[in-house]
Every structure is written in structure tokens, then in C-alpha cells.
Coordinates of C-alpha atoms in Angstrom, one line a residue:
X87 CA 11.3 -15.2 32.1
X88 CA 12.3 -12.3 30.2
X89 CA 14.1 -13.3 27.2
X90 CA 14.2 -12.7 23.1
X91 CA 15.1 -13.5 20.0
X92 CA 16.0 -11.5 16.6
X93 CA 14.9 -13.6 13.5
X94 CA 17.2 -11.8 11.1
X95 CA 17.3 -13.6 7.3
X96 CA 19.5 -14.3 4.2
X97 CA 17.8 -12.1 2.5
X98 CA 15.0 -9.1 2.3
X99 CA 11.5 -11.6 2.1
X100 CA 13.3 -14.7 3.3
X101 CA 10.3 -15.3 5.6
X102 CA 11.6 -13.1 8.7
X103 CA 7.6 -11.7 8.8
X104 CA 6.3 -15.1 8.8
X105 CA 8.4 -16.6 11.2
X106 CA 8.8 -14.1 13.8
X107 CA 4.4 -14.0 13.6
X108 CA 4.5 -17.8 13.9
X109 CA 6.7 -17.9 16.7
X110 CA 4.6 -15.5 18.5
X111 CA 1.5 -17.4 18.1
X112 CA 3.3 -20.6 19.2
X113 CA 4.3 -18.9 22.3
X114 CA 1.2 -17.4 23.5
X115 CA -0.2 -20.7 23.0
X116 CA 2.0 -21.9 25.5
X117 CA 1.1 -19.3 27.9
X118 CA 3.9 -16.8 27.1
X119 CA 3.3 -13.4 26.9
X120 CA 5.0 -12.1 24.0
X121 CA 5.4 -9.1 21.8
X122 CA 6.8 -8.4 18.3
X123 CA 9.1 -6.1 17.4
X124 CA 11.0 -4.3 14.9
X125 CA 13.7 -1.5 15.6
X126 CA 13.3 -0.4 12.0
X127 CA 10.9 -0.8 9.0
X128 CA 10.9 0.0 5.3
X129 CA 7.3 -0.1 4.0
X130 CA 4.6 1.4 2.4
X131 CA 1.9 -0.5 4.6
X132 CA 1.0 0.8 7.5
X133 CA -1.3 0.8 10.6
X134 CA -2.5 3.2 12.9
X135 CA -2.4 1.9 16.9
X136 CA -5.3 2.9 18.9
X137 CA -3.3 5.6 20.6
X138 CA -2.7 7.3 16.6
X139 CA 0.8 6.0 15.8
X140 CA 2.0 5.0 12.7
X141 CA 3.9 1.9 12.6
X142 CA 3.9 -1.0 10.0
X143 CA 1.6 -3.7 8.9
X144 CA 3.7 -6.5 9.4
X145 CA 4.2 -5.4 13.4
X146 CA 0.3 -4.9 13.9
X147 CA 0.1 -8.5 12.1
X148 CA 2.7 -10.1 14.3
X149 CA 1.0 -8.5 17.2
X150 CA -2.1 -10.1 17.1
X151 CA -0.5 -13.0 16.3
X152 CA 0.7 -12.7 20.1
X153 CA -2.8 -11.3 20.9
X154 CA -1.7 -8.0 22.4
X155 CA -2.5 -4.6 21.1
X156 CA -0.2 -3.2 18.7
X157 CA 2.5 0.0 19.9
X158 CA 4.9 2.3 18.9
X159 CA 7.0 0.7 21.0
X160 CA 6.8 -2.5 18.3
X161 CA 8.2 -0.5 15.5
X162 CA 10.1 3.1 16.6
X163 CA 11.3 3.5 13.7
X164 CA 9.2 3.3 10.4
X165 CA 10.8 4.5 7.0
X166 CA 7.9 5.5 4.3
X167 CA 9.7 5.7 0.6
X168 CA 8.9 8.8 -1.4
X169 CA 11.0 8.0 -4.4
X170 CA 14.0 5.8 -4.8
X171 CA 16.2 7.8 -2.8
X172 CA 14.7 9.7 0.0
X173 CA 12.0 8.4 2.2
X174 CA 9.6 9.7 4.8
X175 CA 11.1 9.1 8.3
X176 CA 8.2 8.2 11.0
X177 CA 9.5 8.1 14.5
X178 CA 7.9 6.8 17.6
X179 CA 4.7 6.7 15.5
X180 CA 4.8 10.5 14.2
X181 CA 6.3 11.7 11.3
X182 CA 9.9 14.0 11.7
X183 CA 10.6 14.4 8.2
X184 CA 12.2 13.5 5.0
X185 CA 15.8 12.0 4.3
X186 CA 17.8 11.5 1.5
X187 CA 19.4 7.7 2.1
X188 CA 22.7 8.8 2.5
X189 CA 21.5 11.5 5.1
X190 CA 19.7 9.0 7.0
X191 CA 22.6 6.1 6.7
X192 CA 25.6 8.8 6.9
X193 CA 24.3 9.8 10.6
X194 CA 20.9 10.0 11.4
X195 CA 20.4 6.0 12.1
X196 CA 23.3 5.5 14.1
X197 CA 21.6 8.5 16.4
X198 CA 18.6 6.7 17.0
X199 CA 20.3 3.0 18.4
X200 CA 19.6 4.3 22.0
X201 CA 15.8 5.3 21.1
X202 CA 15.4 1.4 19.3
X203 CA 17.1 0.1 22.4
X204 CA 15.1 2.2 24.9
X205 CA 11.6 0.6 23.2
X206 CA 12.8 -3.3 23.1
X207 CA 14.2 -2.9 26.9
X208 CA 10.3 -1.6 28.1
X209 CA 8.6 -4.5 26.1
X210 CA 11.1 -6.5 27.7
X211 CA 10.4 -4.9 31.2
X212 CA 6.3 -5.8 30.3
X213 CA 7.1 -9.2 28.1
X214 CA 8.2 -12.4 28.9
X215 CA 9.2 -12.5 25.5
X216 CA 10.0 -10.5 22.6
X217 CA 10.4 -12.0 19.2
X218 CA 12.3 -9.2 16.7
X219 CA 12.8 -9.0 13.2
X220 CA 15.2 -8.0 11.3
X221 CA 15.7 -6.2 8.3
X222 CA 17.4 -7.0 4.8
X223 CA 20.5 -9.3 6.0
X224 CA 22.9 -9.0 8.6
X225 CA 25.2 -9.5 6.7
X226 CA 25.2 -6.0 4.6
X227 CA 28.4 -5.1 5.5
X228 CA 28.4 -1.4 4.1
X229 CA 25.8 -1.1 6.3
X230 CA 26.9 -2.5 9.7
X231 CA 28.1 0.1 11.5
X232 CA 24.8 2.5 11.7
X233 CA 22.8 -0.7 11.7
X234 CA 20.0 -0.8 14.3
X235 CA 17.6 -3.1 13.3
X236 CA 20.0 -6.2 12.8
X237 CA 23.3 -7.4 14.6
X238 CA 23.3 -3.9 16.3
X239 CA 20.4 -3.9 18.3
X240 CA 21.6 -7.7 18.5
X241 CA 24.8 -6.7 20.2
X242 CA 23.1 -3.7 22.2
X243 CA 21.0 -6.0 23.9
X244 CA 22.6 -9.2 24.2
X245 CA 20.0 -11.5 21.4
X246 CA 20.6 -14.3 20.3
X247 CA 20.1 -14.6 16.4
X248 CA 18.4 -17.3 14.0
X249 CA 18.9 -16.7 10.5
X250 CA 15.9 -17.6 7.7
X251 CA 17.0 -18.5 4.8
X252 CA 14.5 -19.5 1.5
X253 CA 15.2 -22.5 0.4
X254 CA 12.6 -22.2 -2.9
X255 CA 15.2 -19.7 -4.4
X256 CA 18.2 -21.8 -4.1
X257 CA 21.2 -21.6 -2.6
X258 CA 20.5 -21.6 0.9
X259 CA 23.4 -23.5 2.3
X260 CA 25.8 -21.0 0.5
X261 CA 23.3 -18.1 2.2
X262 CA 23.9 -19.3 5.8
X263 CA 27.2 -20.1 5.8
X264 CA 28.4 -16.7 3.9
X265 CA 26.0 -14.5 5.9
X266 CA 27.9 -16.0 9.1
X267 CA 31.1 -15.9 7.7
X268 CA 30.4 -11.9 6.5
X269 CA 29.9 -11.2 10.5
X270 CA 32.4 -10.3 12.7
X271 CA 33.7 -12.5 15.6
X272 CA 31.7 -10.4 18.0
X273 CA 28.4 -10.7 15.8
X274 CA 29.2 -14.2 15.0
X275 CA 29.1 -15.3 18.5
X276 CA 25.0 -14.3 19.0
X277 CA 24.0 -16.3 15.5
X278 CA 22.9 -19.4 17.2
X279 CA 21.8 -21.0 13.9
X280 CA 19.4 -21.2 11.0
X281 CA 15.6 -21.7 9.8
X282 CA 15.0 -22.8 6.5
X283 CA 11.8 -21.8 4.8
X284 CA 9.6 -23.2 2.0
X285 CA 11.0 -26.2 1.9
X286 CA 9.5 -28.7 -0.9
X287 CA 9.6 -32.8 -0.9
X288 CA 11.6 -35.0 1.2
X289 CA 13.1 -33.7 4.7
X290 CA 16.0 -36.9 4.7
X291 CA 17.2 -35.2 1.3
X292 CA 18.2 -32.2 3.0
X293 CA 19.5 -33.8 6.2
X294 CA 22.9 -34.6 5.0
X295 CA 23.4 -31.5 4.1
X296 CA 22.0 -29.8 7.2
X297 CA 24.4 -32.1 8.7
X298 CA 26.9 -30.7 6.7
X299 CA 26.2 -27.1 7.4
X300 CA 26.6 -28.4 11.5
X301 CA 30.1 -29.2 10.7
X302 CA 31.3 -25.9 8.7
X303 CA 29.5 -23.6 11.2
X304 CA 28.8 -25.2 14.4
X305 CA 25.4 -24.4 15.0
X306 CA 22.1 -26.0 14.9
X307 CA 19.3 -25.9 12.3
X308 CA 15.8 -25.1 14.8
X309 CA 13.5 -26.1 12.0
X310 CA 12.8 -26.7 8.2
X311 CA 9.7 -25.1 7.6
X312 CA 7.8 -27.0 4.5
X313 CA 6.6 -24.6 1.5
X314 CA 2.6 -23.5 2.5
X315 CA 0.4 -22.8 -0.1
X316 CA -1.9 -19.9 -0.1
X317 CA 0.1 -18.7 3.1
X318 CA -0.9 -14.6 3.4
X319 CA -0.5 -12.8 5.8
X320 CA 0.4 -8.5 6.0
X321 CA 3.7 -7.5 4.2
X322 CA 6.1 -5.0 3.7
X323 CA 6.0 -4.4 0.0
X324 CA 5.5 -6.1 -2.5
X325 CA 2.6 -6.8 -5.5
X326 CA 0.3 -9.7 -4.1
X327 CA -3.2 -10.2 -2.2
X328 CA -2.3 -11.5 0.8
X329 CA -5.5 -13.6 1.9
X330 CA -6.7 -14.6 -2.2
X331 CA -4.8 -17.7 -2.5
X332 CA -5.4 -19.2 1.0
X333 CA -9.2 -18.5 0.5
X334 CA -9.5 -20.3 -2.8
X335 CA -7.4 -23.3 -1.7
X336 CA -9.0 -23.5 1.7
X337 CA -12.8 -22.4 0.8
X338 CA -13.6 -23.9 -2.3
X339 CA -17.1 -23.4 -2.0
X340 CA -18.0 -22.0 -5.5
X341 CA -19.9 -18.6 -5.5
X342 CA -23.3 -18.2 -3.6
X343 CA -24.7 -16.2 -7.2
X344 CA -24.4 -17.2 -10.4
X345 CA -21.5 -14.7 -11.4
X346 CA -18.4 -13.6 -10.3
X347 CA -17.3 -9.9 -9.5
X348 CA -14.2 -8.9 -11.3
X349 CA -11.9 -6.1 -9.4
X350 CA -9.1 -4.4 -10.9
X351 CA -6.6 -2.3 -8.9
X352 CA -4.7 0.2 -10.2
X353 CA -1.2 -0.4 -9.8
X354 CA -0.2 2.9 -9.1
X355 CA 3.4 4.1 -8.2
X356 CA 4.5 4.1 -4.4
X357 CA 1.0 2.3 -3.6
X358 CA 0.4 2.2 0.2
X359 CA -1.7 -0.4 1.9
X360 CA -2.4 -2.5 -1.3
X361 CA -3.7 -4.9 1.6
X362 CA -6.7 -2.8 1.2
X363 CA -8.2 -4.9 -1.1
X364 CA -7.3 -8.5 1.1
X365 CA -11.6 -8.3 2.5
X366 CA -12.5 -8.4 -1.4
X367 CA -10.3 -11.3 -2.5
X368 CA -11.1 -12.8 1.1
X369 CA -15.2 -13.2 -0.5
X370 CA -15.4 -16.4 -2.8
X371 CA -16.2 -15.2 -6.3
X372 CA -14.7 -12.0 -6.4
X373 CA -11.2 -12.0 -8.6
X374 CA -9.1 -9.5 -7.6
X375 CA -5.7 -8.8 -9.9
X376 CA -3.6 -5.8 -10.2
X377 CA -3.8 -3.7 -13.7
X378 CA -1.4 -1.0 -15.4
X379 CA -2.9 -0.7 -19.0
X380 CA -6.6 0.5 -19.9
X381 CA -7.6 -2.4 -21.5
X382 CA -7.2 -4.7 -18.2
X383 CA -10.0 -2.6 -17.3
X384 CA -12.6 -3.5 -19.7
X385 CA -14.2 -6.4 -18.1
X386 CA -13.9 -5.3 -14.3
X387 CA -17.0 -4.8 -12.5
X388 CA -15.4 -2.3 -9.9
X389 CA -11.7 -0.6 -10.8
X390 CA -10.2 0.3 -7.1
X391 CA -7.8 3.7 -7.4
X392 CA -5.6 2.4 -3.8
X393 CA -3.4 4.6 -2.0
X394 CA 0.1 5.9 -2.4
X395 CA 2.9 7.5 -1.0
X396 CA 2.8 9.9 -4.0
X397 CA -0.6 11.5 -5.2
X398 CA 0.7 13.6 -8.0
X399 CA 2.9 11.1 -9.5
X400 CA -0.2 8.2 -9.4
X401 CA -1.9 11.2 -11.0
X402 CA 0.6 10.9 -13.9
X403 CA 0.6 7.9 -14.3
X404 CA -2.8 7.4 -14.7
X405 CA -2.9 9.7 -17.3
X406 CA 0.1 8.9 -19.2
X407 CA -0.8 5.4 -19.4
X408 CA -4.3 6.1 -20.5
X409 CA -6.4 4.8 -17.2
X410 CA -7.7 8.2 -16.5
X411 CA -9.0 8.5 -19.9
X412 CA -10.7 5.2 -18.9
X413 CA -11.9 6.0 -15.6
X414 CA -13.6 8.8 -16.7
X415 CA -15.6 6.8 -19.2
X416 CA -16.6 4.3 -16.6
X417 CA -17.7 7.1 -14.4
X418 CA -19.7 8.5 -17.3
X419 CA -21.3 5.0 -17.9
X420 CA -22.3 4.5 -14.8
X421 CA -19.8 1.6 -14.0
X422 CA -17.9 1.2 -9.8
X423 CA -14.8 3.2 -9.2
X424 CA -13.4 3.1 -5.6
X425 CA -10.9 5.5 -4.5
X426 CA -9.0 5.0 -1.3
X427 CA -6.9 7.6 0.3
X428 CA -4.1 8.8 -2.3
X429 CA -6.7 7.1 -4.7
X430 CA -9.5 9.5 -3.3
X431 CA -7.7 12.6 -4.1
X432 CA -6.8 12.2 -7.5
X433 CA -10.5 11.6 -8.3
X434 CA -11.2 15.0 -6.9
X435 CA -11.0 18.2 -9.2
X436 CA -8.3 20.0 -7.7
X437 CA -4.8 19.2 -5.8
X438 CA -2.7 22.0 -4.3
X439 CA 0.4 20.3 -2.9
X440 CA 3.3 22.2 -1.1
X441 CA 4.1 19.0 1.0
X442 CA 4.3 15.7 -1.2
X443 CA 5.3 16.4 -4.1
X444 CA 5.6 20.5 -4.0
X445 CA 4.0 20.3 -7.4
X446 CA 1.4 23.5 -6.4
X447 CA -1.9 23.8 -7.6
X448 CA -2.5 20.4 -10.0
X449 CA -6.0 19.8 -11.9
X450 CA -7.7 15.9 -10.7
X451 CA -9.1 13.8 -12.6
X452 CA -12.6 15.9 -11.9
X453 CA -14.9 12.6 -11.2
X454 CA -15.4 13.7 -7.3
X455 CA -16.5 17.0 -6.6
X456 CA -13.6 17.0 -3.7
X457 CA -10.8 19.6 -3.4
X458 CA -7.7 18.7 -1.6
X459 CA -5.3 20.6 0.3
X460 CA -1.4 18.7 1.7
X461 CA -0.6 20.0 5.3
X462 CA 2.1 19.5 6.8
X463 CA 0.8 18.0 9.8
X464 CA 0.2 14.1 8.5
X465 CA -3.9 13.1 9.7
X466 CA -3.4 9.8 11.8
X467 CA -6.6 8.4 12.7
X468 CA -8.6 5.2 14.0
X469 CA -12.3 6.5 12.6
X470 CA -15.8 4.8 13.2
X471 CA -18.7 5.4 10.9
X472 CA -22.0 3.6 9.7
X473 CA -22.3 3.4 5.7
X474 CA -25.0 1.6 3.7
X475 CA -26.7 0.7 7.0
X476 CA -23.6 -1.0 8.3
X477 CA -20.9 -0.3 11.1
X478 CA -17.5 0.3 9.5
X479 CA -14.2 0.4 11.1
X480 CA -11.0 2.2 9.8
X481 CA -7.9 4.0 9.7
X482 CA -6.5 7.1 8.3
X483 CA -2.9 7.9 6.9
X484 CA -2.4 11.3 5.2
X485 CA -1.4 14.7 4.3
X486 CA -4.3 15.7 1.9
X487 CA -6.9 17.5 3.4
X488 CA -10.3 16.9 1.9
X489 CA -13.3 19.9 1.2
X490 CA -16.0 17.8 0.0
X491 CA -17.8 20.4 -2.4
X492 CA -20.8 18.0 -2.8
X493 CA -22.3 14.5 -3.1
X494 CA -23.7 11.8 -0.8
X495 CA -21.5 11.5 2.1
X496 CA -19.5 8.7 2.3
X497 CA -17.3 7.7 5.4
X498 CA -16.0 11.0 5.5
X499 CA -16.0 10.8 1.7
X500 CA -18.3 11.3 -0.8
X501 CA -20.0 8.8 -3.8
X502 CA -21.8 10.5 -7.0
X503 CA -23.3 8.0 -8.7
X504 CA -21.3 4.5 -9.4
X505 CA -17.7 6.6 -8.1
X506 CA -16.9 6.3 -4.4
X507 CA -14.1 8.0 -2.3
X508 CA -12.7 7.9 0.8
X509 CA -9.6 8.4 3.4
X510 CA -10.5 5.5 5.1
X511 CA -8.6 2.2 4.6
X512 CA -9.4 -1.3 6.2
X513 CA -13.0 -0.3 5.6
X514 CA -13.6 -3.6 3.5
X515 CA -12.8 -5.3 6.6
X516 CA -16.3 -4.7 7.9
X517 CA -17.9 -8.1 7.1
X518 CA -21.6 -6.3 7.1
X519 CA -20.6 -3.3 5.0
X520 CA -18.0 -5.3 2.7
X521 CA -21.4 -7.5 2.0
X522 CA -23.7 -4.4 1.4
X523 CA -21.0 -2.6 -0.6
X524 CA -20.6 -5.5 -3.3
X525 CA -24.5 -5.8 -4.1
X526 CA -24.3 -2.5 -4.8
X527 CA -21.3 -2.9 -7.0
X528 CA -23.1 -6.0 -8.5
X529 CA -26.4 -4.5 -9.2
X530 CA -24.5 -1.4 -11.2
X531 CA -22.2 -4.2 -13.0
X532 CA -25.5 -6.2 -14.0
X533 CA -24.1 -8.9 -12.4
X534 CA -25.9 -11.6 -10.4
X535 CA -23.2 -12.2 -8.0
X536 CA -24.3 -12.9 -4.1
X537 CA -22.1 -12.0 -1.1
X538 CA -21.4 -14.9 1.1
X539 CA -23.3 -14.7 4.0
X540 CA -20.8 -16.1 6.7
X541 CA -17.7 -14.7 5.1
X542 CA -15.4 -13.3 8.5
X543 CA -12.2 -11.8 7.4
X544 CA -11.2 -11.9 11.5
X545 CA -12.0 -15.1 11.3
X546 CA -10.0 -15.7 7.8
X547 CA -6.8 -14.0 9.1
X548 CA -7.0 -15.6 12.5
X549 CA -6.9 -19.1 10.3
X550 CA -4.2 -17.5 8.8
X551 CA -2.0 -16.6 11.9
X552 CA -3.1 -20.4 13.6
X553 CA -1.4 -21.8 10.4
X554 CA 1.7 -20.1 11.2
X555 CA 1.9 -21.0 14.7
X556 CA 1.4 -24.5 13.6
X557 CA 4.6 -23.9 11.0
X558 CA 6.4 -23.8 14.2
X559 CA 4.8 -26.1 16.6
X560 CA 5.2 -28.9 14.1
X561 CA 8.4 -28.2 11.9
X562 CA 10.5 -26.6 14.2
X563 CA 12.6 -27.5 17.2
X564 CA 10.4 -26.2 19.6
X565 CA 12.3 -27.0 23.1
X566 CA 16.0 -25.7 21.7
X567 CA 14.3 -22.5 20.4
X568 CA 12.7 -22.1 23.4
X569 CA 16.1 -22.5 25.2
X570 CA 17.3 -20.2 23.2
X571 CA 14.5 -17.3 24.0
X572 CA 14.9 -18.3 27.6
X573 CA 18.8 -18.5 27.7
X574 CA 20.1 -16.8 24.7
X575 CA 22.9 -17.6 22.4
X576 CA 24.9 -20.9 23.2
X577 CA 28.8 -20.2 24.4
X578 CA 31.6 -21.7 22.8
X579 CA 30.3 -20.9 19.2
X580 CA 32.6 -21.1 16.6
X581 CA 34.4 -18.4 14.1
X582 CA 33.7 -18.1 10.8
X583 CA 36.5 -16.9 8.7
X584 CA 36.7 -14.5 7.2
X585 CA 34.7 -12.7 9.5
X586 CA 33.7 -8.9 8.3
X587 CA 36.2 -6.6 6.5
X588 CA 38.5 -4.4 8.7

């Protein structure tokens, strides 16, 4: 077997992640080996492979949900926004440099088809399967003809298609049928038919018009997925805490103390691996929430500074909104700040940035005694440490260089007093150090909160990833999407008219 599948969607967060991660896990659970894969990638989150390349979240998420090690190979092409028009452009895991949008769309995409294609053909060479994702819709015609991450690698390499479409938003028989009918006859004939996602209530209501849909486009429906609650997994973008909801429906176990933890986390512009803070909201009793005014951060018992794409900027805005003013009081009082990457610079004292933001020399907020230089060459890392007794795990992604002027150390970081700092992200993902660092946050909040002692994030988002390969296994047409991996797109399918514009 060597076959595939590109899960493309209706529209940006239709359920593309989710589906393609499901359908992985419901392979490899058959005794497929399969790997993930996306030709190109829009996010903020990323993850460093063991090998140091960059690539995003959602492709190290859908690769253990196929239980293989994640790869450049999964994601060649990874595009990190600096503001809204220019991005970062990361390829093969390394970072080439910066492009405005229409500099990257008016030339520099279409270039790098052959390098996508190259990556999907050696998974395939290694895979039985591979299960891509798409990006956006396919049907963004202004876009189709430097595409490489929807119907073009489609066409390059002979995939057939599903298309996810969100049913909670509405409109998602209008969705299929116009994104088929945008395609052209050539594209049209690899869509072999449609996923709907987060369904709610009773499956017979939709089957007429499923039925319907049969009849206006000729192709089958493989599965009407119902709405899951507290479903979290890795994403793209986007302002949520992936594992809170699914741990408070699913462990309702009340807190082990007799208080909660409060965390708020700055919301500060182009923030970068907000999945950060997952391993906090993953512990029952802590409330994690996501604050842009001074006063949200009043009652917290620990205020996380998280990373971003853009230092200086999240320096602004901290102070033109009146949280710096705040986090320096909380410093002075003795109350938890946490600073993560971006977040861990602009708590140091001084910020000399030719690279970023080309803003120069820039004052910090003067709560770390930290300087911090950008290179040019971006530090891409897979660090080990101990802190507070424990192992931690965790992985670098920057351009500021730290001189730590003073302090206790602290993975690579430094802490004075109740104000901790550190490049290190996914630290809180260490179950004995994530325990140890929350007494200590309790005990300097006065709070008589207890860690859970059994509390396994692995554990949590394994749960998480199982539920998805259930989503599949149960709701979806299992032996005509397999057929489909194995045989690709059916022949005979029928045109759409209009079809895409000359």
C-alpha cells in the first residue's frame, strides 16, 4: 500500500487539523503506518523536531497521533506572520527570510511546488499512508495558480480530496457544493466527496439533504462527525486553551486543596505558542483565561507574559495598555510573573533589536536583570534541564540572545524573587516540575491550592488524540475512505459548473 489523502476544507478552521489527526490515529490502529503532512503552514505555533527544525504544532500533533516522530519532511513549508502583511518564511525547518504577501504569492510559492512535492513523495516512499492537510479552501480562486498546499500538490501528486465542511456555522451544503463548483474540471475530478463536522442532534435530519447533495454533485459523504465537547487538541492560531475544556468535562474531580489557582495570560500581539499554558489548564483547579486590561490582573495568582512573534511590539502594548505598570507592581509585591520566550525578554532591562523589529536599542520592563541581543541566526533547540528538583523537557524558538546579568538560574533563565523567565516553552509539560512549580506559585499567592498528584498531560493529550480516532472509527465511512487512501479518487466523477474562471 502506498496511498494518500488531502483533507482540504470549506473554510480556514473547518476541522482539516482534527480530521486529518483522527484519521491517522484510526489508521495506525489498524496497523497502517502513516504520516501527516502539510506542504504549507500559516501559524504562530510551532515545534522543534528532534533533529532542530521548525515546523508547526498541528503537524507534531497529527504526528503522534500516527505515533511516528515528527519531520521537516511533514511541514516544508512553515509561514511565521510578523505583521499583517509580511511573514517569516521557514523552509525545510530553517528560517530563509522575510516576505511581503504579494512577494511570496507573486512568485516565490509557485517556486517551491517541486520542494512540497519532493517531501510528500519520500513519506510516501517510507509510508503506507499519508494523510495531508490543506490550507484555507481550495477553492480561493485568486489564489489557485501558485497554490501548493491545496488542489496543487493535489494535482502534482495524483490525491484524492475530501472536503470538511462545519456544519455549527451554517451553511454547509451551500459550502460543498460552491467550493466544488469554484474548481476546475481537472481539480474537480480528485474531490471525491465531503466530511461534515460538528454536527448537533438527529443524523436522519440531515440525510435528505446529504442525499440531496449526492444528486447535485455526485459524490459521497464519508462521515458526519457529531459536535465533541471539550475536544483540544494543538492549533494553528487562534485564542483558546486547547486541553481546559476536555479536562473539566472529563475530570470533574474537584481540586485536591481547598483553593483554586487563578492564571492570567497576557494576550499580547503576534503571541506564539499560547499552547504554552495547555499543562496549567490540564491541572484541576487551576483557571486559566486570557487578559488585555490591568484590572483582569488583580485577582490572578500567577500572570504568564507568553511568547510572540514580535518582542518590541508586545513591549508596547503592555505599556500602552497599562499591564507593565501592573506587572511591575506585582513584581514589587512579591506576587508570580512567568515570562516565556518573547515574554522573557521584555521582562529583562534592555532590548537591542536589528532583526525583529529593527527598533535598536529599546529599554524592558527592568523586572529581570537579563539583557537581550536579536541575531540573525534564529536559536532552534530541543533543551533538557532539572529545575526545582525536577526533570524538565523543552524547546526553544528565537532570535533574542539572552546575557543573564544576575539571579537564580532558571532553565537557562533566571527567577528573582516571585518573577521567573525563560526561553524554554513546553516546560509545563513536565508533570513533576509543573507540580513543584505551582506550590511555589501557591505558597507566594497565599493560596492553599494542592497539585494533583496523578495529573499526566501525555496521558491527557493521548485521551485527546484516542477521542479523535474514535470520531472516525465510529462516525465515518471507514471502508470507502479507506478505498479511497488505497485507490484514490473514483473515475467517472461529475462536473460542476461553473467550474473556475478562465
Amino acid at each position: 500500500m502506498s496511498g494518500g489523502l488531502l483533507v482540504a476544507g470549506t473554510t480556514s478552521d473547518a476541522g482539516k487539523s482534527v480530521v486529518t489527526a483522527g484519521i491517522c490515529r484510526w489508521l495506525v490502529r489498524q496497523g497502517v503506518k502513516v504520516a501527516p503532512f502539510k506542504g504549507q503552514n500559516m501559524s504562530l505555533n510551532s515545534f522543534v523536531t528532534r533533529e532542530g527544525a521548525e515546523i508547526g504544532r498541528a503537524q507534531a500533533m497529527q504526528a503522534q497521533a500516527a505515533r511516528v516522530e515528527p519531520s521537516a519532511l511533514m511541514n516544508p513549508v512553515l509561514l511565521k506572520p510578523g505583521s499583517d502583511r509580511s511573514s517569516q518564511v521557514v523552509l525545510m525547518g530553517r528560517p530563509v527570510g522575510e516576505l511581503s504577501a504579494s512577494g511570496y504569492h507573486g512568485g516565490r510559492q509557485e517556486a517551491l511546488l517541486g520542494t512540497v512535492v519532493d517531501c510528500l513523495e519520500r513519506l510516501r516512499g517510507t509510508y503506507d499512508a499519508v494523510i495531508c492537510e490543506g490550507a484555507g479552501s481550495p477553492a480561493e480562486i485568486n489564489l489557485r495558480r501558485t497554490d501548493i498546499v491545496n488542489m496543487g500538490i493535489a494535482r502534482a501528486a495524483r490525491l484524492p480530496v475530501v472536503v470538511v465542511g462545519d456544519i455549527d456555522r451554517g451553511g454547509v451544503f451551500a459550502s460543498f457544493f460552491g467550493t466544488t463548483a469554484l474548481l476546475s474540471p481537472e481539480d474537480q475530478a480528485l474531490v471525491a466527496g465531503y466530511i461534515v463536522n460538528k454536527f448537533r442532534g438527529d443524523v436522519s435530519l440531515l440525510e435528505p439533504g446529504i442525499e440531496m447533495l449526492r444528486g447535485l454533485t455526485g459524490r459521497h459523504t464519508y462521515g458526519i462527525l457529531p459536535f465533541a465537547h471539550g475536544l483540544g487538541i494543538d492549533e494553528e492560531d487562534g485564542l483558546r486553551v486547547s486541553l481546559r475544556g476536555a479536562v473539566r468535562e472529563s475530570v470533574v474531580a474537584p481540586p485536591v486543596g481547598e483553593d483554586v489557582l487563578r492564571v492570567a495570560v497576557c494576550a499580547v500581539p503576534l503571541m506564539s505558542n499560547f499552547t504554552d499554558v495547555d499543562a496549567l489548564a490540564a491541572e484541576p483547579g487551576v483557571i486559566v483565561r486570557f487578559v488585555d486590561r490591568p484590572e483582569e490582573l488583580a485577582d490572578a495568582d500567577l500572570v504568564v507574559v507568553p511568547g510572540t512573534r514580535g518582542t518590541v511590539r508586545a513591549l508596547e502594548w503592555l505599556r500602552e495598555r497599562g499591564l507593565a505598570r501592573e506587572l511591575a507592581r506585582r513584581a514589587a509585591e512579591g506576587r508570580p510573573v512567568l515570562g516565556i520566550c518573547g515574554g522573557f525578554q521584555v521582562l529583562g532591562e534592555h532590548i537591542e533589536d536589528e532583526v525583529e523589529s529593527r527598533a535598536g536599542s529599546v529599554a524592558g520592563l527592568g523586572l529581570l536583570p537579563v539583557r537581550v541581543r536579536f541575531a540573525a541566526e534564529k536559536t532552534l533547540a530541543r533543551p533538557t534541564g532539572e529545575a526545582l528538583g525536577e526533570p524538565v523537557e523543552g524547546y526553544e524558538i528565537h532570535h533574542g540572545v539572552a546575557q543573564v546579568l544576575g539571579g537564580e538560574a532558571f532553565l537557562d533563565g533566571c527567577r528573582v524573587g516571585a518573577v521567573w523567565g525563560t526561553h524554554w516553552h513546553g516546560s509545563l509539560e513536565s508533570d513533576g516540575f509543573r507540580r513543584r512549580f505551582l506550590e511555589r506559585v501557591a505558597s507566594a499567592a497565599g493560596r492553599r491550592f494542592v497539585p494533583a498528584p496523578d495529573t499526566s498531560f501525555g496521558a491527557l493529550r493521548e485521551e485527546q488524540l484516542d477521542r479523535l480516532g474514535d470520531l472516525i472509527e465510529e462516525h465515518a465511512d471507514t471502508d470507502a475512505l479507506m478505498r479511497l487512501i488505497e485507490q484514490g479518487a473514483p473515475a467517472g466523477l461529475p462536473f460542476i459548473a461553473p467550474g473556475a474562471p478562465a
